[in-house]
mmCIF file of C-alpha atoms in Angstrom:
data_model
loop_
_atom_site.group_PDB
_atom_site.id
_atom_site.type_symbol
_atom_site.label_atom_id
_atom_site.label_comp_id
_atom_site.label_asym_id
_atom_site.label_seq_id
_atom_site.Cartn_x
_atom_site.Cartn_y
_atom_site.Cartn_z
ATOM 1 C CA MET C 88 0.000 0.000 0.000
ATOM 2 C CA SER C 89 1.437 3.363 -1.003
ATOM 3 C CA PRO C 90 1.454 6.327 1.399
ATOM 4 C CA ARG C 91 -1.279 8.948 1.081
ATOM 5 C CA LYS C 92 -0.422 11.756 -1.322
ATOM 6 C CA ARG C 93 0.466 14.989 0.420
ATOM 7 C CA TYR C 94 0.485 18.560 -0.794
ATOM 8 C CA TRP C 95 2.966 21.357 -0.290
ATOM 9 C CA MET C 96 3.612 25.015 -1.023
ATOM 10 C CA MET C 97 7.152 26.013 -2.020
ATOM 11 C CA LYS C 98 8.069 29.669 -2.291
ATOM 12 C CA THR C 99 10.583 31.040 -4.731
ATOM 13 C CA GLU C 100 11.581 34.485 -5.913
ATOM 14 C CA PRO C 101 10.813 34.598 -9.631
ATOM 15 C CA GLU C 102 13.872 36.773 -10.323
ATOM 16 C CA THR C 103 15.977 33.897 -8.978
ATOM 17 C CA PHE C 104 13.987 30.841 -10.135
ATOM 18 C CA SER C 105 10.457 31.030 -11.521
ATOM 19 C CA ILE C 106 7.820 28.557 -12.679
ATOM 20 C CA ASP C 107 9.002 29.362 -16.216
ATOM 21 C CA ASP C 108 12.531 28.324 -15.233
ATOM 22 C CA LEU C 109 11.178 25.070 -13.801
ATOM 23 C CA ALA C 110 9.220 24.469 -17.026
ATOM 24 C CA ARG C 111 12.417 25.021 -19.026
ATOM 25 C CA VAL C 112 14.612 22.636 -16.976
ATOM 26 C CA GLY C 113 11.910 20.070 -16.111
ATOM 27 C CA THR C 114 13.331 18.942 -12.762
ATOM 28 C CA GLU C 115 15.374 20.965 -10.297
ATOM 29 C CA PRO C 116 16.940 20.443 -6.846
ATOM 30 C CA TRP C 117 15.109 22.778 -4.419
ATOM 31 C CA ASN C 118 18.317 24.030 -2.827
ATOM 32 C CA GLY C 119 19.144 26.870 -0.494
ATOM 33 C CA VAL C 120 16.449 26.251 2.129
ATOM 34 C CA ARG C 121 17.986 27.413 5.403
ATOM 35 C CA ASN C 122 15.116 27.121 7.845
ATOM 36 C CA TYR C 123 14.959 24.045 10.076
ATOM 37 C CA GLN C 124 11.186 23.639 9.962
ATOM 38 C CA ALA C 125 11.126 23.900 6.142
ATOM 39 C CA ARG C 126 14.064 21.465 5.972
ATOM 40 C CA ASN C 127 12.205 19.032 8.210
ATOM 41 C CA PHE C 128 9.142 19.161 5.939
ATOM 42 C CA MET C 129 11.338 18.203 2.982
ATOM 43 C CA ARG C 130 13.361 15.621 4.899
ATOM 44 C CA ASP C 131 10.607 13.959 6.922
ATOM 45 C CA GLY C 132 7.335 14.728 5.179
ATOM 46 C CA MET C 133 7.755 14.835 1.429
ATOM 47 C CA GLN C 134 7.318 11.709 -0.657
ATOM 48 C CA VAL C 135 7.935 11.193 -4.364
ATOM 49 C CA GLY C 136 4.725 12.082 -6.213
ATOM 50 C CA ASP C 137 3.432 14.613 -3.680
ATOM 51 C CA GLY C 138 1.849 17.728 -5.192
ATOM 52 C CA VAL C 139 3.584 21.099 -4.969
ATOM 53 C CA MET C 140 2.237 24.593 -5.552
ATOM 54 C CA ILE C 141 4.962 26.970 -6.700
ATOM 55 C CA TYR C 142 4.467 30.371 -5.087
ATOM 56 C CA HIS C 143 6.249 33.477 -6.388
ATOM 57 C CA SER C 144 7.252 35.705 -3.481
ATOM 58 C CA ASN C 145 9.115 38.962 -3.017
ATOM 59 C CA CYS C 146 7.891 40.350 -6.334
ATOM 60 C CA LYS C 147 5.423 42.942 -7.624
ATOM 61 C CA VAL C 148 2.448 40.535 -7.535
ATOM 62 C CA PRO C 149 3.141 37.542 -5.278
ATOM 63 C CA GLY C 150 1.011 34.477 -5.829
ATOM 64 C CA ILE C 151 0.681 30.848 -6.884
ATOM 65 C CA ALA C 152 2.154 30.470 -10.365
ATOM 66 C CA GLY C 153 2.191 26.754 -11.092
ATOM 67 C CA LEU C 154 2.269 23.134 -10.028
ATOM 68 C CA ALA C 155 5.051 20.614 -9.623
ATOM 69 C CA THR C 156 5.583 17.221 -8.040
ATOM 70 C CA VAL C 157 8.157 15.978 -5.587
ATOM 71 C CA ALA C 158 10.567 13.997 -7.772
ATOM 72 C CA SER C 159 13.036 12.580 -5.232
ATOM 73 C CA ARG C 160 13.429 11.655 -1.631
ATOM 74 C CA ALA C 161 15.373 14.140 0.484
ATOM 75 C CA TYR C 162 19.153 14.180 0.175
ATOM 76 C CA PRO C 163 21.929 16.529 1.352
ATOM 77 C CA ASP C 164 21.915 19.964 -0.288
ATOM 78 C CA PRO C 165 25.340 20.194 -1.966
ATOM 79 C CA THR C 166 25.367 24.011 -1.798
ATOM 80 C CA GLN C 167 25.991 23.817 1.960
ATOM 81 C CA PHE C 168 29.486 22.443 1.249
ATOM 82 C CA ASP C 169 30.486 24.929 -1.495
ATOM 83 C CA PRO C 170 32.312 28.010 -0.152
ATOM 84 C CA ARG C 171 31.453 29.874 -3.395
ATOM 85 C CA SER C 172 27.709 29.321 -2.901
ATOM 86 C CA ASP C 173 25.380 31.872 -1.325
ATOM 87 C CA TYR C 174 24.033 28.911 0.666
ATOM 88 C CA PHE C 175 27.404 27.732 2.052
ATOM 89 C CA ASP C 176 27.217 26.645 5.697
ATOM 90 C CA PRO C 177 30.668 26.295 7.303
ATOM 91 C CA ALA C 178 29.106 24.488 10.285
ATOM 92 C CA SER C 179 27.811 21.658 8.093
ATOM 93 C CA ASN C 180 29.899 18.679 7.021
ATOM 94 C CA ARG C 181 29.457 15.711 4.707
ATOM 95 C CA GLU C 182 29.412 13.204 7.577
ATOM 96 C CA ASN C 183 26.551 15.034 9.281
ATOM 97 C CA PRO C 184 24.914 17.379 6.747
ATOM 98 C CA ARG C 185 22.662 20.023 8.222
ATOM 99 C CA TRP C 186 20.555 20.840 5.136
ATOM 100 C CA GLN C 187 18.421 18.586 2.923
ATOM 101 C CA LEU C 188 16.568 19.151 -0.342
ATOM 102 C CA VAL C 189 14.237 17.363 -2.718
ATOM 103 C CA ASP C 190 14.027 17.547 -6.484
ATOM 104 C CA VAL C 191 10.842 19.039 -7.901
ATOM 105 C CA ALA C 192 9.464 18.327 -11.373
ATOM 106 C CA PHE C 193 7.382 20.737 -13.420
ATOM 107 C CA ALA C 194 3.718 19.735 -13.788
ATOM 108 C CA ARG C 195 2.096 22.822 -15.300
ATOM 109 C CA LYS C 196 1.882 26.577 -15.203
ATOM 110 C CA LEU C 197 -1.463 27.854 -13.920
ATOM 111 C CA ARG C 198 -3.754 29.524 -16.449
ATOM 112 C CA ARG C 199 -3.293 32.656 -14.378
ATOM 113 C CA LEU C 200 -1.318 33.670 -11.322
ATOM 114 C CA ILE C 201 -3.470 33.424 -8.188
ATOM 115 C CA PRO C 202 -2.416 36.586 -6.352
ATOM 116 C CA LEU C 203 -1.863 36.708 -2.611
ATOM 117 C CA GLU C 204 -4.502 39.449 -2.258
ATOM 118 C CA GLU C 205 -7.100 37.072 -3.700
ATOM 119 C CA ILE C 206 -5.898 34.203 -1.508
ATOM 120 C CA LYS C 207 -6.292 36.437 1.563
ATOM 121 C CA ARG C 208 -9.985 36.901 0.724
ATOM 122 C CA HIS C 209 -10.388 33.160 1.365
ATOM 123 C CA ALA C 210 -8.528 33.134 4.684
ATOM 124 C CA ASP C 211 -11.534 31.829 6.647
ATOM 125 C CA ALA C 212 -12.045 28.896 4.280
ATOM 126 C CA LEU C 213 -8.309 28.111 4.266
ATOM 127 C CA GLY C 214 -8.313 27.922 8.057
ATOM 128 C CA GLU C 215 -6.674 29.738 10.898
ATOM 129 C CA GLY C 216 -2.907 29.748 10.658
ATOM 130 C CA PHE C 217 -2.663 29.011 6.931
ATOM 131 C CA PRO C 218 0.885 30.281 6.320
ATOM 132 C CA LEU C 219 0.106 32.555 3.361
ATOM 133 C CA THR C 220 -2.586 34.399 5.295
ATOM 134 C CA ALA C 221 -1.000 34.250 8.781
ATOM 135 C CA ARG C 222 0.881 37.348 9.846
ATOM 136 C CA GLY C 223 4.632 37.083 10.143
ATOM 137 C CA ASN C 224 4.982 33.662 8.550
ATOM 138 C CA ARG C 225 8.078 33.408 6.392
ATOM 139 C CA LEU C 226 8.315 29.655 5.828
ATOM 140 C CA SER C 227 9.516 28.812 2.327
ATOM 141 C CA VAL C 228 8.129 25.247 2.410
ATOM 142 C CA PHE C 229 4.968 24.199 4.206
ATOM 143 C CA PRO C 230 2.185 21.607 4.023
ATOM 144 C CA VAL C 231 -1.166 22.258 2.349
ATOM 145 C CA THR C 232 -4.177 20.101 3.175
ATOM 146 C CA ALA C 233 -6.139 18.380 0.412
ATOM 147 C CA ALA C 234 -9.058 20.759 1.090
ATOM 148 C CA GLN C 235 -6.782 23.833 0.867
ATOM 149 C CA TRP C 236 -5.245 22.465 -2.356
ATOM 150 C CA LYS C 237 -8.700 22.060 -3.925
ATOM 151 C CA LEU C 238 -9.852 25.507 -2.819
ATOM 152 C CA LEU C 239 -6.725 27.211 -4.128
ATOM 153 C CA LEU C 240 -6.884 25.425 -7.488
ATOM 154 C CA ALA C 241 -10.564 26.346 -7.796
ATOM 155 C CA LEU C 242 -9.432 30.002 -7.844
ATOM 156 C CA GLU C 243 -7.555 29.386 -11.077
#
């Protein structure tokens, strides 16, 4: 029996790596996550085949831009070992790596960007504490329930 499919939101800055970039490359390591809770979601929660919403953040109109799937189990993020990388972590080592990542595979670009302002209008239906509508939440990777996934895709 296979595990139940889970759903996730992964934030990215489109100037750095957008849904269009993911469409162009097909599959990409989701590197550079340097938050323990987000790392734990990737390391302990994500399974191959899980659904991913790609959210563009820190841009003129933030919002959900496309869909992807988790394409690998978690493995050490190689950027943590590279002194030339923006994501280098001198406290991490290969014997006991601190940071993990998963590969994500492009599924499709949404017919339209679902802007954060529109998502906020559905805060009650999404539930208290939904990270995109909760104040002060800066997690780059977080779980989405099946009901939240359906509601958000219905906005497309």
